[in-house]
Amino acid sequence: MKSKHWMIRAGEPLENHPFILEAAEAIKKGETVAFPTETVYGLGANAFSDVAVNRIFTAKGRPSDNPLIIHIYDQLQMEELVAEIPDLARQLFNAFAPGPLTLVLKSNGRISRLATAGLESVGIRIPNHPVAIALLKSCGLPLAAPSANVSGKPSPTQAAHVLEDLDGRIAGVLDGGETGVGVESTVLDLTVSPPMILRPGGISREQIEEVIGKTAVDPALEQKAIHAPRSPGMKYTHYAPKAPLWLVEERSIEEMRARLLSEAINLREKGERVGIITTAEGEMIYRDHDDAKNPFVIKRCGHRENMNSVARELYHVLRSFDHTEVSIILSEVFPYSGIGAAIMNRLNKAAGGRRL
Ligand code: AMP
Ligand code: MG
């Protein structure tokens, strides 16, 4: 059966919107519905129901040991889900909710054990998107919602990406246009002291530390780490386009581009169809060396001088190579500070550690 494509136009009133009501009914019946958040599109289901949550894992082909983030619309709903609410949680949600910050707290056991992958903790966030909030209010349930893509592929930042992956496997997608942040939420574990960042995301470590002081970072996130990650989902290959992706080692920007270009030319001479990920600032350097007989597929991922724009376009760029004939993709790299930590985490995973 085809999935519903519920188009919500910007500015339409959302209270009692017929498509929101229809989507909420599907959720209440235990079905799965994709919806926009400020980070990426999520695939939601009733977080209290094993049957409903299991449908998320089936639709995505997601490994069952990878827990789901629980989405709520109001801090008050946290009380239904957790054993206790530490002061730090309130401080952080007062500062960043609604927004791209997930807090891992001690669960009270009410959430489906499939959603928490059997852990004693639960990851919770309040998304900052009017359509997500309208859906959450309308169904009145906390929604377990991972990104709405087939496991392993880049996360969806448009409803079209969701349907590309999941058409026929979910009840429908609420289409609220392109998402804004473009990379997922930061996951912060508050069950340990000091709080530990398990996944870098839309709220930077620097921003969090301004509110609560020192944090730790899961050692598994450090480059070339050999530790098993504490956030179960972080160990899987993720975000990967079909063609192998290689990142250029960090150097000065000029050296990095020169290295990427010479590698791209070498590969082209060997008959490879080369894809290149750059930004508006670097595009012409590669275009100037293009060859009409075997052209580079050059994708511009935002502006390096505005790292938020790189985050916003990253998944679309990674995904768009699957509609081309490239046999290998080479990407520029970015500084690790601020949102750059999340961008580089996703690029490193998409590349599976491959470095030029
Ligand atoms: P996704 O839903 O695809 O954005 O992935 C959710 C991320 O949050 C994964 O990396 C999970 O491992 C992580 N996560 C969710 N709940 C927990 C939890 N209770 N403890 C640790 N990590 C969690
Ligand atoms: Mg995901």
Short mmCIF file of N, CA and C in Angstrom, two decimals, residues 32 42-71 81 102-105 107 111-119 121-125 142-149 151 185 187 199 231-233 238:
data_model
loop_
_atom_site.label_atom_id
_atom_site.label_comp_id
_atom_site.label_asym_id
_atom_site.label_seq_id
_atom_site.Cartn_x
_atom_site.Cartn_y
_atom_site.Cartn_z
N THR A 32 2.85 3.83 12.01
CA THR A 32 4.01 4.74 12.03
C THR A 32 3.78 5.91 11.07
N GLY A 42 11.54 12.59 11.32
CA GLY A 42 11.50 11.45 12.22
C GLY A 42 10.42 10.48 11.79
N LEU A 43 10.57 9.21 12.20
CA LEU A 43 9.51 8.22 11.98
C LEU A 43 8.94 7.87 13.35
N GLY A 44 7.69 8.34 13.60
CA GLY A 44 7.14 8.26 14.95
C GLY A 44 6.15 7.14 15.13
N ALA A 45 6.09 6.64 16.38
CA ALA A 45 5.07 5.68 16.78
C ALA A 45 4.85 5.82 18.28
N ASN A 46 3.71 5.35 18.76
CA ASN A 46 3.37 5.39 20.19
C ASN A 46 4.47 4.72 21.02
N ALA A 47 5.13 5.52 21.85
CA ALA A 47 6.29 5.01 22.59
C ALA A 47 5.91 4.02 23.69
N PHE A 48 4.61 3.96 24.05
CA PHE A 48 4.18 3.01 25.09
C PHE A 48 3.89 1.62 24.52
N SER A 49 3.78 1.53 23.19
CA SER A 49 3.30 0.28 22.59
C SER A 49 4.42 -0.51 21.91
N ASP A 50 4.63 -1.74 22.37
CA ASP A 50 5.63 -2.61 21.73
C ASP A 50 5.30 -2.84 20.26
N VAL A 51 4.01 -3.08 19.99
CA VAL A 51 3.62 -3.39 18.60
C VAL A 51 3.95 -2.21 17.69
N ALA A 52 3.59 -1.00 18.15
CA ALA A 52 3.82 0.20 17.33
C ALA A 52 5.32 0.43 17.15
N VAL A 53 6.08 0.34 18.25
CA VAL A 53 7.51 0.61 18.17
C VAL A 53 8.21 -0.42 17.28
N ASN A 54 7.75 -1.66 17.38
CA ASN A 54 8.35 -2.69 16.54
C ASN A 54 8.20 -2.36 15.05
N ARG A 55 7.11 -1.69 14.71
CA ARG A 55 6.89 -1.32 13.29
C ARG A 55 7.96 -0.33 12.81
N ILE A 56 8.46 0.50 13.71
CA ILE A 56 9.54 1.43 13.33
C ILE A 56 10.78 0.62 12.95
N PHE A 57 11.15 -0.33 13.81
CA PHE A 57 12.36 -1.12 13.55
C PHE A 57 12.22 -1.89 12.23
N THR A 58 11.01 -2.43 12.00
CA THR A 58 10.80 -3.21 10.78
C THR A 58 10.88 -2.31 9.55
N ALA A 59 10.21 -1.16 9.60
CA ALA A 59 10.19 -0.27 8.43
C ALA A 59 11.60 0.20 8.07
N LYS A 60 12.39 0.49 9.07
CA LYS A 60 13.74 1.04 8.83
C LYS A 60 14.80 -0.04 8.63
N GLY A 61 14.49 -1.28 9.06
CA GLY A 61 15.53 -2.30 9.09
C GLY A 61 16.58 -1.93 10.12
N ARG A 62 16.12 -1.37 11.26
CA ARG A 62 17.05 -0.87 12.28
C ARG A 62 17.43 -1.99 13.24
N PRO A 63 18.74 -2.10 13.59
CA PRO A 63 19.15 -3.11 14.57
C PRO A 63 18.42 -2.89 15.90
N SER A 64 17.99 -3.99 16.54
CA SER A 64 17.11 -3.85 17.70
C SER A 64 17.86 -3.36 18.95
N ASP A 65 19.21 -3.32 18.92
CA ASP A 65 19.92 -2.82 20.11
C ASP A 65 20.19 -1.33 20.03
N ASN A 66 19.56 -0.65 19.07
CA ASN A 66 19.77 0.79 18.92
C ASN A 66 18.53 1.54 19.41
N PRO A 67 18.59 2.15 20.60
CA PRO A 67 17.39 2.75 21.20
C PRO A 67 16.89 3.97 20.43
N LEU A 68 15.62 4.28 20.64
CA LEU A 68 14.97 5.39 19.93
C LEU A 68 14.83 6.58 20.88
N ILE A 69 14.87 7.77 20.30
CA ILE A 69 14.64 8.97 21.09
C ILE A 69 13.13 9.18 21.24
N ILE A 70 12.72 9.54 22.45
CA ILE A 70 11.30 9.78 22.72
C ILE A 70 11.03 11.28 22.61
N HIS A 71 10.03 11.62 21.78
CA HIS A 71 9.70 13.03 21.54
C HIS A 71 8.46 13.43 22.33
N LEU A 81 7.67 9.67 32.12
CA LEU A 81 8.63 8.75 31.50
C LEU A 81 9.86 8.44 32.33
N THR A 102 18.91 16.07 23.08
CA THR A 102 18.28 14.89 23.69
C THR A 102 18.97 14.61 25.01
N LEU A 103 18.18 14.46 26.07
CA LEU A 103 18.74 14.15 27.39
C LEU A 103 18.48 12.70 27.72
N VAL A 104 19.54 11.98 28.11
CA VAL A 104 19.39 10.59 28.55
C VAL A 104 19.21 10.60 30.06
N LEU A 105 18.06 10.09 30.50
CA LEU A 105 17.67 10.11 31.92
C LEU A 105 17.29 8.70 32.35
N SER A 107 15.02 5.85 33.23
CA SER A 107 13.64 5.55 32.82
C SER A 107 12.83 5.05 34.01
N ILE A 111 8.01 3.24 29.21
CA ILE A 111 8.22 3.21 27.76
C ILE A 111 8.45 1.77 27.31
N SER A 112 7.99 1.47 26.11
CA SER A 112 8.23 0.14 25.53
C SER A 112 9.72 -0.21 25.64
N ARG A 113 10.00 -1.43 26.08
CA ARG A 113 11.42 -1.85 26.21
C ARG A 113 12.09 -1.96 24.85
N LEU A 114 11.28 -2.10 23.81
CA LEU A 114 11.88 -2.12 22.46
C LEU A 114 12.46 -0.74 22.14
N ALA A 115 11.74 0.31 22.57
CA ALA A 115 12.18 1.68 22.27
C ALA A 115 13.48 2.00 22.99
N THR A 116 13.63 1.51 24.22
CA THR A 116 14.86 1.81 24.96
C THR A 116 15.91 0.72 24.74
N ALA A 117 15.62 -0.21 23.87
CA ALA A 117 16.53 -1.34 23.57
C ALA A 117 16.97 -2.03 24.88
N GLY A 118 16.02 -2.09 25.82
CA GLY A 118 16.28 -2.81 27.07
C GLY A 118 17.13 -2.04 28.07
N LEU A 119 17.52 -0.80 27.76
CA LEU A 119 18.33 -0.01 28.70
C LEU A 119 17.46 0.50 29.85
N SER A 121 17.76 3.48 30.82
CA SER A 121 17.67 4.92 30.58
C SER A 121 16.80 5.19 29.36
N VAL A 122 16.42 6.46 29.23
CA VAL A 122 15.60 6.85 28.09
C VAL A 122 16.07 8.21 27.57
N GLY A 123 16.18 8.33 26.25
CA GLY A 123 16.57 9.60 25.62
C GLY A 123 15.31 10.39 25.26
N ILE A 124 15.26 11.65 25.70
CA ILE A 124 14.04 12.46 25.51
C ILE A 124 14.39 13.80 24.91
N ARG A 125 13.54 14.25 23.97
CA ARG A 125 13.72 15.63 23.51
C ARG A 125 12.41 16.28 23.11
N PRO A 142 3.64 10.30 23.90
CA PRO A 142 5.05 10.48 23.55
C PRO A 142 5.36 9.62 22.33
N LEU A 143 6.13 10.15 21.42
CA LEU A 143 6.44 9.40 20.20
C LEU A 143 7.90 8.96 20.19
N ALA A 144 8.09 7.64 20.05
CA ALA A 144 9.44 7.14 19.77
C ALA A 144 9.71 7.47 18.31
N ALA A 145 10.83 8.13 18.02
CA ALA A 145 11.04 8.54 16.63
C ALA A 145 12.52 8.64 16.27
N PRO A 146 13.02 7.66 15.55
CA PRO A 146 14.35 7.79 14.95
C PRO A 146 14.23 8.54 13.62
N SER A 147 15.34 8.78 12.97
CA SER A 147 15.27 9.42 11.66
C SER A 147 14.52 8.51 10.68
N ALA A 148 13.77 9.13 9.76
CA ALA A 148 12.85 8.38 8.90
C ALA A 148 13.51 7.92 7.60
N ASN A 149 14.63 7.20 7.76
CA ASN A 149 15.34 6.66 6.59
C ASN A 149 15.53 5.17 6.79
N SER A 151 17.76 2.20 7.55
CA SER A 151 18.96 2.18 8.38
C SER A 151 20.22 2.18 7.51
N SER A 185 19.90 15.68 16.68
CA SER A 185 20.10 16.31 17.99
C SER A 185 21.39 15.83 18.64
N VAL A 187 23.08 14.18 21.73
CA VAL A 187 22.62 13.27 22.79
C VAL A 187 23.55 13.45 24.00
N ARG A 199 26.53 11.82 21.40
CA ARG A 199 26.49 12.11 19.96
C ARG A 199 26.51 13.62 19.78
N SER A 231 26.67 5.13 23.27
CA SER A 231 25.38 5.31 22.64
C SER A 231 25.30 4.22 21.58
N PRO A 232 24.43 3.22 21.81
CA PRO A 232 24.50 2.02 20.98
C PRO A 232 24.47 2.33 19.48
N GLY A 233 23.69 3.36 19.10
CA GLY A 233 23.53 3.63 17.68
C GLY A 233 24.79 4.09 16.99
N HIS A 238 26.55 4.47 8.94
CA HIS A 238 25.44 5.39 8.90
C HIS A 238 25.65 6.38 7.77
#
